[in-house]
Tab-separated table of C-alpha atoms in Angstrom:
chain	number	residue	atom	x	y	z
A	1023	UNK	CA	2.691	29.048	15.190
A	1024	UNK	CA	0.628	26.721	17.387
A	1025	UNK	CA	1.708	23.225	17.888
A	1026	UNK	CA	-0.239	20.363	16.084
A	1027	UNK	CA	-0.673	17.626	18.666
A	1028	UNK	CA	0.783	14.187	17.623
A	1029	UNK	CA	-2.439	12.411	17.370
A	1030	UNK	CA	-3.881	15.015	15.354
A	1031	UNK	CA	-0.965	14.783	12.920
A	1032	UNK	CA	-1.341	10.966	12.686
A	1033	UNK	CA	-5.245	11.507	11.924
A	1034	UNK	CA	-4.626	13.837	8.925
A	1035	UNK	CA	-1.706	11.691	7.803
A	1036	UNK	CA	-3.754	8.753	7.781
A	1037	UNK	CA	-6.629	10.448	6.187
A	1038	UNK	CA	-4.481	11.679	3.600
A	1039	UNK	CA	-3.158	8.341	3.035
A	1040	UNK	CA	-6.432	7.080	1.940
A	1041	UNK	CA	-6.682	10.070	-0.349
A	1042	UNK	CA	-3.829	8.618	-2.242
A	1043	UNK	CA	-4.333	4.868	-2.140
A	1044	UNK	CA	-7.869	5.369	-3.317
A	1045	UNK	CA	-6.266	6.132	-6.522
A	1046	UNK	CA	-4.238	2.624	-6.306
A	1047	UNK	CA	-7.336	0.880	-5.935
A	1048	UNK	CA	-9.067	2.622	-8.473
A	1049	UNK	CA	-6.718	1.283	-11.251
A	1050	UNK	CA	-7.980	-2.370	-10.474
A	1051	UNK	CA	-11.726	-1.200	-9.841
A	1052	UNK	CA	-11.313	0.578	-13.502
A	1053	UNK	CA	-10.391	-2.675	-15.180
A	1054	UNK	CA	-13.779	-4.006	-15.783
A	1055	UNK	CA	-15.017	-0.666	-17.457
A	1056	UNK	CA	-12.058	-0.835	-19.612
A	1057	UNK	CA	-12.728	-4.125	-20.616
A	1058	UNK	CA	-16.463	-3.395	-21.251
A	1059	UNK	CA	-16.169	0.034	-22.658
A	1060	UNK	CA	-13.259	-0.320	-24.761
A	1061	UNK	CA	-13.044	-3.977	-25.578
A	1062	UNK	CA	-9.699	-4.574	-23.788
A	1063	UNK	CA	-8.117	-8.268	-23.752
A	1064	UNK	CA	-7.048	-9.344	-20.218
A	1065	UNK	CA	-3.425	-8.499	-21.452
A	1066	UNK	CA	-4.477	-5.021	-22.591
A	1067	UNK	CA	-6.210	-4.108	-19.219
A	1068	UNK	CA	-3.427	-5.742	-17.202
A	1069	UNK	CA	-1.266	-3.637	-19.080
A	1070	UNK	CA	-2.922	-0.587	-17.593
A	1071	UNK	CA	-2.048	-1.850	-14.073
A	1072	UNK	CA	1.472	-2.332	-15.597
A	1073	UNK	CA	1.589	1.273	-16.362
A	1074	UNK	CA	0.518	2.405	-12.794
A	1075	UNK	CA	3.207	0.031	-11.359
A	1076	UNK	CA	6.222	0.503	-13.496
A	1077	UNK	CA	7.275	4.136	-12.811
A	1078	UNK	CA	6.077	4.023	-9.064
A	1079	UNK	CA	7.828	0.816	-8.524
A	1080	UNK	CA	11.271	2.485	-9.608
A	1081	UNK	CA	10.302	6.150	-8.580
A	1082	UNK	CA	9.487	5.470	-5.205
A	1083	UNK	CA	13.099	4.220	-3.996
A	1084	UNK	CA	14.252	7.596	-5.524
A	1085	UNK	CA	11.968	9.681	-3.843
A	1086	UNK	CA	13.150	7.975	-0.805
A	1087	UNK	CA	16.835	8.415	-1.271
A	1088	UNK	CA	16.048	12.374	-1.671
A	1089	UNK	CA	13.978	12.499	1.402
A	1090	UNK	CA	16.931	11.041	3.323
A	1091	UNK	CA	18.812	13.731	1.950
A	1092	UNK	CA	16.342	16.570	2.443
A	1093	UNK	CA	12.899	17.117	4.068
A	1094	UNK	CA	10.484	17.520	1.429
A	1095	UNK	CA	6.877	17.990	3.419
A	1096	UNK	CA	5.314	19.608	0.266
A	1097	UNK	CA	5.311	16.975	-1.825
A	1098	UNK	CA	2.514	15.250	0.233
A	1099	UNK	CA	-0.118	17.793	-1.445
A	1100	UNK	CA	1.491	18.069	-4.642
A	1101	UNK	CA	1.845	14.452	-4.957
A	1102	UNK	CA	-1.884	14.058	-3.912
A	1103	UNK	CA	-3.036	16.244	-6.484
A	1104	UNK	CA	-0.863	14.279	-9.442
A	1105	UNK	CA	-2.005	10.822	-8.391
A	1106	UNK	CA	-5.846	12.026	-8.556
A	1107	UNK	CA	-5.429	14.007	-11.787
A	1108	UNK	CA	-3.853	10.981	-13.474
A	1109	UNK	CA	-6.393	8.506	-12.741
A	1110	UNK	CA	-9.294	11.165	-13.220
A	1111	UNK	CA	-8.128	11.807	-16.924
A	1112	UNK	CA	-7.656	8.200	-17.779
A	1113	UNK	CA	-11.360	7.300	-18.548
A	1114	UNK	CA	-11.385	10.200	-20.736
A	1115	UNK	CA	-8.240	9.520	-22.937
A	1116	UNK	CA	-8.815	8.985	-26.437
A	1117	UNK	CA	-6.432	5.989	-27.031
A	1118	UNK	CA	-4.779	3.214	-25.283
A	1119	UNK	CA	-1.267	4.821	-25.260
A	1120	UNK	CA	-2.945	7.910	-23.715
A	1121	UNK	CA	-4.717	5.709	-21.089
A	1122	UNK	CA	-1.467	4.166	-20.339
A	1123	UNK	CA	0.364	7.564	-19.866
A	1124	UNK	CA	-2.189	9.030	-17.570
A	1125	UNK	CA	-2.354	6.092	-15.280
A	1126	UNK	CA	1.673	5.982	-15.372
A	1127	UNK	CA	1.429	9.834	-14.160
A	1128	UNK	CA	-0.756	8.845	-11.257
A	1129	UNK	CA	1.600	6.248	-10.407
A	1130	UNK	CA	4.397	8.768	-10.244
A	1131	UNK	CA	2.293	10.903	-7.931
A	1132	UNK	CA	1.872	7.833	-5.738
A	1133	UNK	CA	5.367	6.916	-5.935
A	1134	UNK	CA	6.450	10.569	-4.735
A	1135	UNK	CA	3.826	10.624	-1.819
A	1136	UNK	CA	4.900	7.097	-0.014
A	1137	UNK	CA	8.694	7.658	1.266
A	1138	UNK	CA	7.872	11.193	2.406
A	1139	UNK	CA	4.721	10.667	4.201
A	1140	UNK	CA	6.360	7.446	5.954
A	1141	UNK	CA	9.250	9.549	7.125
A	1142	UNK	CA	6.868	12.277	8.406
A	1143	UNK	CA	4.539	9.537	10.009
A	1144	UNK	CA	7.415	8.076	11.795
A	1145	UNK	CA	8.368	11.576	13.273
A	1146	UNK	CA	5.009	12.205	14.018
A	1147	UNK	CA	4.678	8.912	15.840
A	1148	UNK	CA	7.780	9.146	17.658
A	1149	UNK	CA	8.482	5.536	16.238
A	1150	UNK	CA	5.349	4.077	17.668
A	1151	UNK	CA	4.590	0.942	15.560
A	1152	UNK	CA	0.890	1.179	16.678
A	1153	UNK	CA	0.734	4.860	15.132
A	1154	UNK	CA	2.418	3.775	12.227
A	1155	UNK	CA	-0.494	1.046	11.971
A	1156	UNK	CA	-3.155	3.731	11.853
A	1157	UNK	CA	-1.119	5.568	9.381
A	1158	UNK	CA	-1.150	2.516	6.976
A	1159	UNK	CA	-4.712	1.733	7.910
A	1160	UNK	CA	-5.660	5.098	5.915
A	1161	UNK	CA	-4.252	3.854	2.913
A	1162	UNK	CA	-6.312	0.598	3.567
A	1163	UNK	CA	-9.332	2.346	3.765
A	1164	UNK	CA	-8.623	4.307	0.755
A	1165	UNK	CA	-8.273	0.699	-1.325
A	1166	UNK	CA	-11.839	-0.033	0.102
A	1167	UNK	CA	-13.292	3.451	-0.872
A	1168	UNK	CA	-11.615	3.036	-4.424
A	1169	UNK	CA	-14.102	0.350	-6.098
A	1170	UNK	CA	-17.340	1.757	-4.281
A	1171	UNK	CA	-16.297	5.373	-5.737
A	1172	UNK	CA	-15.426	4.086	-9.247
A	1173	UNK	CA	-18.643	1.783	-9.166
A	1174	UNK	CA	-21.005	5.052	-8.261
A	1175	UNK	CA	-19.059	7.464	-10.996
A	1176	UNK	CA	-18.397	5.212	-13.989
A	1177	UNK	CA	-22.066	3.121	-13.370
A	1178	UNK	CA	-23.810	6.346	-13.495
A	1179	UNK	CA	-22.177	7.797	-16.765
A	1180	UNK	CA	-19.633	5.687	-18.321
A	1181	UNK	CA	-15.751	6.496	-18.229
A	1182	UNK	CA	-16.370	9.869	-19.512
A	1183	UNK	CA	-17.398	11.069	-15.938
A	1184	UNK	CA	-14.137	10.059	-14.550
A	1185	UNK	CA	-12.578	13.607	-14.146
A	1186	UNK	CA	-15.188	13.617	-10.986
A	1187	UNK	CA	-12.708	10.774	-9.516
A	1188	UNK	CA	-10.394	13.963	-8.851
A	1189	UNK	CA	-12.389	14.844	-5.742
A	1190	UNK	CA	-10.537	12.762	-3.110
A	1191	UNK	CA	-7.069	14.355	-4.470
A	1192	UNK	CA	-8.415	18.099	-3.701
A	1193	UNK	CA	-9.575	17.147	-0.372
A	1194	UNK	CA	-6.216	15.075	0.654
A	1195	UNK	CA	-4.183	17.873	-0.576
A	1196	UNK	CA	-6.145	20.403	1.981
A	1197	UNK	CA	-5.868	17.888	4.709
A	1198	UNK	CA	-2.161	17.695	4.383
A	1199	UNK	CA	-1.517	21.457	4.468
A	1200	UNK	CA	-1.726	21.618	8.498
A	1201	UNK	CA	0.901	19.112	8.761
A	1202	UNK	CA	3.132	20.737	5.962
A	1203	UNK	CA	2.852	23.985	7.630
A	1204	UNK	CA	4.031	22.146	10.988
A	1205	UNK	CA	6.828	20.244	10.015
A	1206	UNK	CA	8.050	22.667	7.310
A	1207	UNK	CA	11.629	23.147	8.145
A	1208	UNK	CA	11.636	21.713	11.361
A	1209	UNK	CA	10.660	17.987	10.824
A	1210	UNK	CA	13.868	16.559	11.948
A	1211	UNK	CA	15.049	19.148	14.351
A	1212	UNK	CA	15.397	17.901	17.974
A	1213	UNK	CA	14.555	14.429	16.917
A	1214	UNK	CA	16.372	11.250	17.824
A	1215	UNK	CA	18.196	10.358	14.968
A	1216	UNK	CA	17.439	6.981	14.659
A	1217	UNK	CA	13.681	7.872	14.553
A	1218	UNK	CA	14.221	10.712	11.836
A	1219	UNK	CA	16.541	8.745	9.904
A	1220	UNK	CA	20.062	9.825	10.675
A	1221	UNK	CA	22.917	7.771	11.776
A	1222	UNK	CA	23.959	5.987	14.971
A	1223	UNK	CA	22.679	2.440	14.044
A	1224	UNK	CA	24.054	-0.072	12.059
A	1225	UNK	CA	22.154	-1.098	8.882
A	1226	UNK	CA	21.254	-4.722	8.650
A	1227	UNK	CA	21.488	-4.817	4.497
A	1228	UNK	CA	21.370	-8.585	4.382
A	1229	UNK	CA	17.944	-9.080	6.260
A	1230	UNK	CA	16.691	-5.801	4.555
A	1231	UNK	CA	17.218	-7.588	1.113
A	1232	UNK	CA	15.358	-10.831	2.153
A	1233	UNK	CA	12.426	-8.918	3.695
A	1234	UNK	CA	12.511	-6.923	0.387
A	1235	UNK	CA	11.901	-10.525	-1.285
A	1236	UNK	CA	9.498	-11.354	0.773
A	1237	UNK	CA	7.345	-7.921	0.240
A	1238	UNK	CA	7.882	-8.837	-3.595
A	1239	UNK	CA	5.883	-12.166	-3.329
A	1240	UNK	CA	3.404	-10.483	-1.299
A	1241	UNK	CA	2.847	-7.770	-3.889
A	1242	UNK	CA	2.756	-10.402	-6.660
A	1243	UNK	CA	-0.288	-12.130	-5.046
A	1244	UNK	CA	-2.078	-9.167	-3.601
A	1245	UNK	CA	-2.024	-7.343	-7.134
A	1246	UNK	CA	-2.765	-9.991	-8.856
A	1247	UNK	CA	-5.944	-10.595	-7.059
A	1248	UNK	CA	-6.735	-6.701	-7.088
A	1249	UNK	CA	-6.466	-6.478	-10.872
A	1250	UNK	CA	-8.833	-9.792	-11.612
A	1251	UNK	CA	-10.867	-10.693	-8.617
A	1252	UNK	CA	-13.603	-8.610	-9.640
A	1253	UNK	CA	-13.924	-10.325	-13.017
A	1254	UNK	CA	-13.052	-13.844	-11.412
A	1255	UNK	CA	-15.889	-13.434	-9.042
A	1256	UNK	CA	-18.383	-12.858	-11.784
A	1257	UNK	CA	-17.440	-16.183	-12.962
A	1258	UNK	CA	-17.098	-18.418	-9.637
A	1259	UNK	CA	-20.305	-17.143	-8.143
A	1260	UNK	CA	-22.287	-16.647	-11.792
A	1261	UNK	CA	-22.898	-13.015	-10.946
A	1262	UNK	CA	-22.887	-9.760	-12.487
A	1263	UNK	CA	-20.796	-6.463	-11.821
A	1264	UNK	CA	-22.156	-6.308	-8.222
A	1265	UNK	CA	-20.818	-9.714	-7.426
A	1266	UNK	CA	-17.272	-8.525	-8.658
A	1267	UNK	CA	-17.582	-5.203	-6.790
A	1268	UNK	CA	-18.557	-6.612	-3.713
A	1269	UNK	CA	-15.450	-9.181	-4.009
A	1270	UNK	CA	-13.340	-6.131	-4.662
A	1271	UNK	CA	-14.510	-3.888	-1.555
A	1272	UNK	CA	-14.395	-7.337	0.702
A	1273	UNK	CA	-10.718	-7.802	-0.590
A	1274	UNK	CA	-9.674	-4.259	0.389
A	1275	UNK	CA	-11.669	-4.383	3.671
A	1276	UNK	CA	-10.248	-7.494	4.703
A	1277	UNK	CA	-6.529	-5.600	4.407
A	1278	UNK	CA	-8.119	-2.946	6.461
A	1279	UNK	CA	-9.081	-5.232	9.013
A	1280	UNK	CA	-5.661	-7.088	8.666
A	1281	UNK	CA	-3.587	-3.835	9.249
A	1282	UNK	CA	-5.473	-3.317	12.559
A	1283	UNK	CA	-4.896	-6.656	13.622
A	1284	UNK	CA	-1.362	-6.660	12.354
A	1285	UNK	CA	-0.229	-4.353	15.244
A	1286	UNK	CA	-1.903	-5.935	17.922
A	1287	UNK	CA	-0.455	-9.304	17.370
A	1288	UNK	CA	2.953	-7.820	16.840
A	1289	UNK	CA	2.592	-6.758	20.211
A	1290	UNK	CA	1.670	-9.876	21.423
A	1291	UNK	CA	4.331	-12.227	19.361
A	1292	UNK	CA	6.651	-9.780	17.690
A	1293	UNK	CA	6.692	-8.407	14.156
A	1294	UNK	CA	8.565	-11.285	12.602
A	1295	UNK	CA	6.445	-14.360	13.989
A	1296	UNK	CA	3.215	-12.180	13.533
A	1297	UNK	CA	4.319	-12.124	9.631
A	1298	UNK	CA	5.304	-15.272	9.380
A	1299	UNK	CA	2.282	-17.091	10.632
A	1300	UNK	CA	-0.199	-14.737	8.756
A	1301	UNK	CA	1.635	-15.823	5.576
A	1302	UNK	CA	0.980	-19.287	6.109
A	1303	UNK	CA	-2.790	-18.583	6.622
A	1304	UNK	CA	-2.682	-16.438	3.437
A	1305	UNK	CA	-1.641	-19.463	1.566
A	1306	UNK	CA	-4.437	-21.213	2.704
A	1307	UNK	CA	-6.789	-18.496	1.907
A	1308	UNK	CA	-5.570	-17.797	-1.688
A	1309	UNK	CA	-6.067	-21.686	-2.652
A	1310	UNK	CA	-9.578	-21.214	-1.570
A	1311	UNK	CA	-9.842	-18.228	-3.906
A	1312	UNK	CA	-8.867	-19.660	-6.574
A	1313	UNK	CA	-10.481	-23.200	-6.069
A	1314	UNK	CA	-13.702	-22.839	-3.702
A	1315	UNK	CA	-16.862	-21.504	-6.043
A	1316	UNK	CA	-19.965	-20.427	-4.893
A	1317	UNK	CA	-20.676	-18.110	-1.664
A	1318	UNK	CA	-17.719	-19.520	0.154
A	1319	UNK	CA	-15.494	-18.204	-2.155
A	1320	UNK	CA	-16.141	-14.544	-0.645
A	1321	UNK	CA	-15.031	-15.940	2.947
A	1322	UNK	CA	-11.800	-16.751	1.334
A	1323	UNK	CA	-11.234	-13.571	0.034
A	1324	UNK	CA	-11.829	-11.792	3.282
A	1325	UNK	CA	-9.255	-14.401	4.844
A	1326	UNK	CA	-6.731	-14.059	2.310
A	1327	UNK	CA	-6.822	-10.254	2.292
A	1328	UNK	CA	-6.650	-10.091	5.923
A	1329	UNK	CA	-3.722	-12.291	6.364
A	1330	UNK	CA	-1.599	-10.666	3.697
A	1331	UNK	CA	-2.493	-7.270	5.380
A	1332	UNK	CA	-1.336	-8.271	8.753
A	1333	UNK	CA	2.309	-7.815	7.875
A	1334	UNK	CA	2.081	-4.539	6.015
A	1335	UNK	CA	2.687	-2.042	8.825
A	1336	UNK	CA	5.156	-4.438	10.318
A	1337	UNK	CA	7.106	-4.853	7.280
A	1338	UNK	CA	7.252	-0.918	6.963
A	1339	UNK	CA	8.796	-0.427	10.593
A	1340	UNK	CA	11.110	-3.676	9.985
A	1341	UNK	CA	12.543	-1.998	6.966
A	1342	UNK	CA	13.150	1.229	9.058
A	1343	UNK	CA	14.870	-0.669	11.742
A	1344	UNK	CA	17.066	-2.926	9.424
A	1345	UNK	CA	18.152	0.549	7.593
A	1346	UNK	CA	17.578	2.930	10.382
A	1347	UNK	CA	20.430	5.135	8.702
A	1348	UNK	CA	18.071	5.193	5.614
A	1349	UNK	CA	14.214	5.737	6.823
A	1350	UNK	CA	13.292	7.406	3.516
A	1351	UNK	CA	15.021	4.683	1.290
A	1352	UNK	CA	13.844	2.018	3.490
A	1353	UNK	CA	10.194	3.310	2.887
A	1354	UNK	CA	10.387	4.119	-0.554
A	1355	UNK	CA	11.726	0.297	-1.341
A	1356	UNK	CA	9.274	-1.408	0.968
A	1357	UNK	CA	6.164	0.625	-0.090
A	1358	UNK	CA	7.298	0.821	-3.687
A	1359	UNK	CA	7.675	-3.007	-3.623
A	1360	UNK	CA	4.296	-3.664	-1.739
A	1361	UNK	CA	2.039	-1.453	-3.831
A	1362	UNK	CA	3.804	-1.539	-7.348
A	1363	UNK	CA	6.031	-4.167	-7.988
A	1364	UNK	CA	3.138	-6.870	-8.200
A	1365	UNK	CA	1.997	-4.874	-11.038
A	1366	UNK	CA	5.170	-6.352	-13.199
A	1367	UNK	CA	3.418	-9.721	-13.073
A	1368	UNK	CA	-0.269	-8.579	-13.993
A	1369	UNK	CA	0.543	-8.595	-17.995
A	1370	UNK	CA	1.712	-12.503	-17.497
A	1371	UNK	CA	-1.450	-13.148	-15.545
A	1372	UNK	CA	-3.352	-11.861	-18.071
A	1373	UNK	CA	-1.860	-13.214	-21.251
A	1374	UNK	CA	-2.224	-16.785	-19.383
A	1375	UNK	CA	-6.036	-15.949	-18.542
A	1376	UNK	CA	-6.366	-15.141	-22.517
A	1377	UNK	CA	-4.653	-18.167	-23.501
A	1378	UNK	CA	-6.592	-20.443	-21.148
A	1379	UNK	CA	-8.680	-19.186	-18.242
A	1380	UNK	CA	-8.354	-16.751	-14.929
A	1381	UNK	CA	-8.181	-20.009	-12.877
A	1382	UNK	CA	-5.516	-21.314	-14.383
A	1383	UNK	CA	-3.784	-17.977	-14.480
A	1384	UNK	CA	-4.581	-17.275	-10.668
A	1385	UNK	CA	-3.185	-20.373	-9.494
A	1386	UNK	CA	0.287	-20.036	-9.041
A	1387	UNK	CA	-0.509	-17.233	-6.713
A	1388	UNK	CA	-0.889	-19.794	-4.001
A	1389	UNK	CA	2.859	-20.145	-3.940
A	1390	UNK	CA	3.600	-16.669	-3.166
A	1391	UNK	CA	2.593	-16.616	0.444
A	1392	UNK	CA	4.620	-19.700	1.197
A	1393	UNK	CA	7.727	-18.060	-0.718
A	1394	UNK	CA	7.210	-15.130	2.003
A	1395	UNK	CA	6.779	-17.422	4.373
A	1396	UNK	CA	10.191	-18.944	4.005
A	1397	UNK	CA	11.782	-15.770	3.673
A	1398	UNK	CA	10.437	-14.333	7.040
A	1399	UNK	CA	11.817	-17.799	8.615
A	1400	UNK	CA	15.397	-16.361	8.234
A	1401	UNK	CA	14.637	-12.914	9.346
A	1402	UNK	CA	15.460	-11.648	12.862
A	1403	UNK	CA	13.446	-9.373	15.182
A	1404	UNK	CA	15.261	-5.918	15.152
A	1405	UNK	CA	16.123	-4.741	18.639
A	1406	UNK	CA	14.547	-1.080	18.141
A	1407	UNK	CA	15.706	0.009	21.121
A	1408	UNK	CA	15.149	3.525	20.569
A	1409	UNK	CA	11.517	2.852	19.475
A	1410	UNK	CA	10.878	1.401	22.536
A	1411	UNK	CA	12.379	4.021	24.725
A	1412	UNK	CA	10.096	6.394	22.852
A	1413	UNK	CA	7.085	4.504	23.410
A	1414	UNK	CA	7.845	4.524	27.096
A	1415	UNK	CA	7.524	8.606	27.098
A	1416	UNK	CA	4.581	9.375	29.098
A	1417	UNK	CA	3.390	12.420	27.018
A	1418	UNK	CA	4.581	12.187	23.367
A	1419	UNK	CA	6.315	15.434	22.183
A	1420	UNK	CA	4.441	17.449	19.965
A	1421	UNK	CA	5.152	18.068	16.227
A	1422	UNK	CA	5.886	21.663	15.546
């Protein structure tokens, strides 16, 4: 079979990543419609976010451990379809339990996708942090598209049109196929074990645990904002549904900008210093989101999203370098925590909001980036000599 150039593989993986992560963003985008059409309380609506997160947060490390033992590139198109079908059916479910079940199914699809896609992307990129940043950017763009897609479909005809939301999954699964065919059976052959997930390097488990805790704190603040920023924007700006959609789009667009910026800042300062400084900025920005009313609110939303996403791809490669013998497990844990564990806190935020107000419920999120900053102060910058060596290769090898 013809070779697939490395850059083409990264582009396809990036677009496929976006087609999966659109369904993570769709969960938060659907929350206001569940509240308006089905009269869900804040707590009930946040339970939908929890359903998408709970199984996913547990399943991603498990899928990661499996992919450390055996390459499963076929998971990419299959898991993409599962993620899309779950969200598509959640809008036409006849009951709250069924809604939760379909959203949970989507979460399992997302969980199956991320560890294997991160492993494949690491192979295709030959360990390049910049290429991994582009892979992560695809997911961020998926988040940006999600509220626009949901607003366009659901505003036109209500939740009964949610089956149309399966379209990105169909596209993403097709785009995965060239990479799957190229990698099938040969994804780890001839590659440096430290890139494909083999031995030869010493795991730094203590640093990995501290990194994971920092990711948990980041996840709580970002998922908390994602779940409620649309409703909060309407209250802070005295706007309608359009004001809420704008805030959600801005949150995700800022995340895309932060991912690109993160790779550049890591090249200048190193990954750990870049992430540490971004978390300090994030704390100030989240405080602005919670406390500042009027149009300035949107500036703080953009700044918070950018600062929270600067560490995103950096944390993936840091985790892989802290656990070089378990790249899949590391990717599953970091990506699982990043995109899932914050959902576990959403019901608590919703319950506080029902009892008091959204402003009171969101105020504790200001502390979360500070905790991540404190944890990053204890982290070393991995030497990652293998990655540096690979990045010096004049012509990157092709993925066969």
